[in-house]
mmCIF file of C-alpha atoms in Angstrom:
data_model
loop_
_atom_site.group_PDB
_atom_site.id
_atom_site.type_symbol
_atom_site.label_atom_id
_atom_site.label_comp_id
_atom_site.label_asym_id
_atom_site.label_seq_id
_atom_site.Cartn_x
_atom_site.Cartn_y
_atom_site.Cartn_z
ATOM 1 C CA MET A 1200 -205.621 86.601 -279.417
ATOM 2 C CA LYS A 1201 -207.537 83.630 -278.029
ATOM 3 C CA LYS A 1202 -206.892 81.619 -281.193
ATOM 4 C CA VAL A 1203 -203.176 82.469 -281.187
ATOM 5 C CA MET A 1204 -202.803 81.662 -277.465
ATOM 6 C CA THR A 1205 -204.670 78.360 -277.787
ATOM 7 C CA LEU A 1206 -202.631 77.329 -280.838
ATOM 8 C CA LEU A 1207 -199.276 78.246 -279.336
ATOM 9 C CA VAL A 1208 -199.971 76.822 -275.918
ATOM 10 C CA SER A 1209 -201.434 73.581 -277.248
ATOM 11 C CA LEU A 1210 -198.195 73.081 -279.182
ATOM 12 C CA MET A 1211 -196.262 73.482 -275.949
ATOM 13 C CA LEU A 1212 -196.440 69.913 -274.878
ATOM 14 C CA ALA A 1213 -197.669 68.276 -278.080
ATOM 15 C CA GLY A 1214 -196.286 64.803 -278.237
ATOM 16 C CA CYS A 1215 -195.520 64.712 -274.546
ATOM 17 C CA THR A 1216 -196.767 61.786 -272.610
ATOM 18 C CA ARG A 1217 -197.365 61.206 -269.000
ATOM 19 C CA ILE A 1218 -195.730 57.960 -268.016
ATOM 20 C CA GLY A 1219 -197.342 55.535 -265.581
ATOM 21 C CA VAL A 1220 -195.690 54.716 -262.306
ATOM 22 C CA LYS A 1221 -196.329 51.441 -260.501
ATOM 23 C CA GLN A 1222 -196.524 51.196 -256.721
ATOM 24 C CA GLU A 1223 -193.337 49.507 -255.597
ATOM 25 C CA GLU A 1224 -191.837 48.461 -252.341
ATOM 26 C CA PRO A 1225 -189.969 51.274 -250.598
ATOM 27 C CA LYS A 1226 -186.391 51.418 -251.836
ATOM 28 C CA GLU A 1227 -183.300 53.001 -250.477
ATOM 29 C CA GLU A 1228 -183.557 56.764 -250.619
ATOM 30 C CA THR A 1229 -182.082 58.122 -253.847
ATOM 31 C CA ILE A 1230 -181.079 61.661 -254.614
ATOM 32 C CA GLU A 1231 -183.023 63.141 -257.498
ATOM 33 C CA LYS A 1232 -181.024 65.047 -260.082
ATOM 34 C CA GLN A 1233 -182.326 68.584 -260.692
ATOM 35 C CA VAL A 1234 -182.355 69.378 -264.421
ATOM 36 C CA ILE A 1235 -183.228 72.508 -266.411
ATOM 37 C CA VAL A 1236 -183.620 72.159 -270.165
ATOM 38 C CA ASN A 1237 -183.868 75.248 -272.371
ATOM 39 C CA CYS A 1238 -185.610 74.822 -275.740
ATOM 40 C CA GLN A 1239 -185.692 77.634 -278.330
ATOM 41 C CA ASN A 1240 -186.826 78.017 -281.909
ATOM 42 C CA ASP A 1241 -186.378 80.614 -284.635
ATOM 43 C CA LYS A 1242 -189.728 82.277 -283.777
ATOM 44 C CA GLN A 1243 -188.367 83.681 -280.496
ATOM 45 C CA GLU A 1244 -190.192 81.059 -278.453
ATOM 46 C CA GLU A 1245 -188.367 79.760 -275.407
ATOM 47 C CA ILE A 1246 -189.389 76.986 -273.059
ATOM 48 C CA LEU A 1247 -187.626 76.124 -269.834
ATOM 49 C CA PHE A 1248 -188.393 72.713 -268.380
ATOM 50 C CA TYR A 1249 -187.607 72.110 -264.719
ATOM 51 C CA ALA A 1250 -187.280 68.445 -263.801
ATOM 52 C CA LYS A 1251 -186.181 66.043 -261.132
ATOM 53 C CA ASP A 1252 -184.594 63.182 -263.014
ATOM 54 C CA ASP A 1253 -187.110 62.510 -265.844
ATOM 55 C CA LYS A 1254 -190.168 64.042 -264.134
ATOM 56 C CA VAL A 1255 -191.013 67.587 -265.304
ATOM 57 C CA TYR A 1256 -192.365 69.510 -262.320
ATOM 58 C CA ALA A 1257 -192.610 72.977 -263.917
ATOM 59 C CA MET A 1258 -192.182 74.830 -267.169
ATOM 60 C CA GLN A 1259 -191.895 78.424 -268.298
ATOM 61 C CA TYR A 1260 -193.014 79.271 -271.828
ATOM 62 C CA THR A 1261 -192.092 82.655 -273.348
ATOM 63 C CA PHE A 1262 -193.435 83.832 -276.700
ATOM 64 C CA TYR A 1263 -194.285 87.042 -278.530
ATOM 65 C CA GLN A 1264 -197.212 88.592 -280.376
ATOM 66 C CA THR A 1265 -197.318 91.965 -282.081
ATOM 67 C CA VAL A 1266 -199.404 94.684 -280.475
ATOM 68 C CA GLN A 1267 -201.274 94.961 -283.790
ATOM 69 C CA GLU A 1268 -202.228 91.258 -283.695
ATOM 70 C CA PHE A 1269 -203.473 91.612 -280.122
ATOM 71 C CA THR A 1270 -205.577 94.724 -280.747
ATOM 72 C CA SER A 1271 -207.006 93.245 -283.964
ATOM 73 C CA SER A 1272 -207.977 90.014 -282.202
ATOM 74 C CA LEU A 1273 -210.054 91.982 -279.682
ATOM 75 C CA ASP A 1274 -211.437 94.479 -282.206
ATOM 76 C CA ILE A 1275 -209.877 97.368 -280.301
ATOM 77 C CA GLU A 1276 -210.265 100.593 -282.223
ATOM 78 C CA GLY A 1277 -208.317 103.759 -281.666
ATOM 79 C CA GLN A 1278 -205.157 104.327 -279.710
ATOM 80 C CA LEU A 1279 -204.644 103.042 -276.198
ATOM 81 C CA THR A 1280 -202.029 104.363 -273.827
ATOM 82 C CA GLN A 1281 -199.292 101.948 -272.826
ATOM 83 C CA ASP A 1282 -200.944 101.473 -269.400
ATOM 84 C CA GLU A 1283 -204.399 100.874 -270.934
ATOM 85 C CA LEU A 1284 -202.910 98.339 -273.350
ATOM 86 C CA LEU A 1285 -201.029 96.529 -270.586
ATOM 87 C CA ASN A 1286 -204.205 96.407 -268.463
ATOM 88 C CA ARG A 1287 -206.169 94.968 -271.411
ATOM 89 C CA ILE A 1288 -203.476 92.342 -272.030
ATOM 90 C CA ASN A 1289 -203.327 91.166 -268.429
ATOM 91 C CA ASP A 1290 -207.126 91.327 -267.968
ATOM 92 C CA THR A 1291 -207.498 89.082 -271.030
ATOM 93 C CA LEU A 1292 -204.899 86.643 -269.671
ATOM 94 C CA SER A 1293 -206.467 86.655 -266.223
ATOM 95 C CA ASP A 1294 -209.917 85.912 -267.646
ATOM 96 C CA LYS A 1295 -208.552 83.011 -269.685
ATOM 97 C CA TYR A 1296 -206.269 81.377 -267.092
ATOM 98 C CA LYS A 1297 -207.491 82.436 -263.615
ATOM 99 C CA ASP A 1298 -209.389 79.207 -262.939
ATOM 100 C CA ILE A 1299 -206.611 76.872 -264.025
ATOM 101 C CA LYS A 1300 -204.765 75.650 -260.944
ATOM 102 C CA GLY A 1301 -200.967 75.857 -261.187
ATOM 103 C CA VAL A 1302 -200.936 78.214 -264.199
ATOM 104 C CA SER A 1303 -199.885 81.858 -264.223
ATOM 105 C CA VAL A 1304 -199.454 84.105 -267.261
ATOM 106 C CA ILE A 1305 -198.313 87.696 -267.596
ATOM 107 C CA GLY A 1306 -197.848 89.982 -270.550
ATOM 108 C CA GLU A 1307 -195.255 92.713 -270.948
ATOM 109 C CA ILE A 1308 -194.959 95.297 -273.696
ATOM 110 C CA GLU A 1309 -191.611 95.444 -275.486
ATOM 111 C CA GLU A 1310 -191.712 98.119 -278.205
ATOM 112 C CA GLU A 1311 -194.262 96.885 -280.781
ATOM 113 C CA ASN A 1312 -194.485 93.383 -279.308
ATOM 114 C CA ILE A 1313 -196.126 91.732 -276.362
ATOM 115 C CA LYS A 1314 -193.984 89.255 -274.465
ATOM 116 C CA TYR A 1315 -196.036 86.524 -272.790
ATOM 117 C CA ILE A 1316 -194.603 84.438 -269.977
ATOM 118 C CA MET A 1317 -196.585 81.391 -268.907
ATOM 119 C CA MET A 1318 -195.548 79.332 -265.898
ATOM 120 C CA ILE A 1319 -197.044 75.922 -265.193
ATOM 121 C CA ASP A 1320 -196.373 74.200 -261.877
ATOM 122 C CA PHE A 1321 -197.205 70.564 -262.569
ATOM 123 C CA ASP A 1322 -196.968 69.635 -258.889
ATOM 124 C CA GLU A 1323 -199.774 72.099 -258.117
ATOM 125 C CA ALA A 1324 -201.759 71.751 -261.349
ATOM 126 C CA ASP A 1325 -204.522 69.280 -262.085
ATOM 127 C CA ILE A 1326 -203.259 67.408 -265.177
ATOM 128 C CA ASP A 1327 -206.804 66.649 -266.341
ATOM 129 C CA GLN A 1328 -207.665 70.345 -266.117
ATOM 130 C CA LEU A 1329 -204.567 71.236 -268.184
ATOM 131 C CA ILE A 1330 -205.648 68.711 -270.814
ATOM 132 C CA GLU A 1331 -209.219 70.050 -270.744
ATOM 133 C CA HIS A 1332 -207.946 73.599 -271.429
ATOM 134 C CA GLY A 1333 -205.612 72.441 -274.209
ATOM 135 C CA LEU A 1334 -202.410 73.290 -272.368
ATOM 136 C CA ILE A 1335 -200.962 69.799 -272.675
ATOM 137 C CA ASN A 1336 -201.614 66.790 -274.859
ATOM 138 C CA ALA A 1337 -203.604 63.960 -273.318
ATOM 139 C CA GLY A 1338 -200.823 61.434 -273.916
ATOM 140 C CA GLU A 1339 -201.491 58.199 -272.123
ATOM 141 C CA VAL A 1340 -204.563 58.518 -269.935
ATOM 142 C CA GLN A 1341 -203.397 56.309 -267.061
ATOM 143 C CA SER A 1342 -199.975 57.891 -266.733
ATOM 144 C CA GLN A 1343 -198.726 59.836 -263.728
ATOM 145 C CA TYR A 1344 -196.116 62.393 -264.844
ATOM 146 C CA ILE A 1345 -194.655 64.293 -267.801
ATOM 147 C CA SER A 1346 -191.416 62.794 -269.062
ATOM 148 C CA LEU A 1347 -188.536 65.227 -269.709
ATOM 149 C CA LYS A 1348 -186.933 62.816 -272.154
ATOM 150 C CA GLU A 1349 -190.116 62.423 -274.240
ATOM 151 C CA THR A 1350 -190.955 66.133 -274.056
ATOM 152 C CA ARG A 1351 -187.480 67.183 -275.160
ATOM 153 C CA LYS A 1352 -187.585 64.717 -278.039
ATOM 154 C CA ALA A 1353 -191.017 66.017 -279.139
ATOM 155 C CA TYR A 1354 -189.808 69.618 -279.140
ATOM 156 C CA GLN A 1355 -186.678 68.763 -281.095
ATOM 157 C CA ASN A 1356 -188.897 67.009 -283.663
ATOM 158 C CA ILE A 1357 -190.825 70.261 -284.263
ATOM 159 C CA GLY A 1358 -187.731 72.435 -284.710
ATOM 160 C CA PHE A 1359 -186.669 73.478 -281.225
ATOM 161 C CA ALA A 1360 -183.034 73.335 -280.201
ATOM 162 C CA CYS A 1361 -182.838 72.021 -276.644
ATOM 163 C CA LYS A 1362 -179.902 71.998 -274.276
ATOM 164 C CA GLU A 1363 -179.426 71.228 -270.636
ATOM 165 C CA GLN A 1364 -178.320 74.161 -268.488
#
């Protein structure tokens, strides 16, 4: 489970870069364009990017794992009730992500699969902490935000179809 989660989540923003912003003189107030981009692949993974202009401020990543893969990864023997399984799933997620500011993850059981939904609030999160936990790629060290344009391009390069909603 841990290996699968780390692999899948580290792919989330692979190739994304944070782009540096220079201090400039105050300009006339501009209205930021709110954008939502939906990226999906053939493995039932879906990522929603929420941005203001080119700056991604949040993302929601949804992916699936079979119940069998989950129970095998934790060496769970015997049958668990649906409630016991759901508690184990969410306890495991809580242990892994509870100390990461701006990150929340839940698991839901859908037939023989577990649906994971991870939400990252980049305005609340500590980017260095996200990098440390493998949730995003380091990109350019001195940069200040995650670029929607670069992120979308990176996902399309690894087989996701992305469209603006």
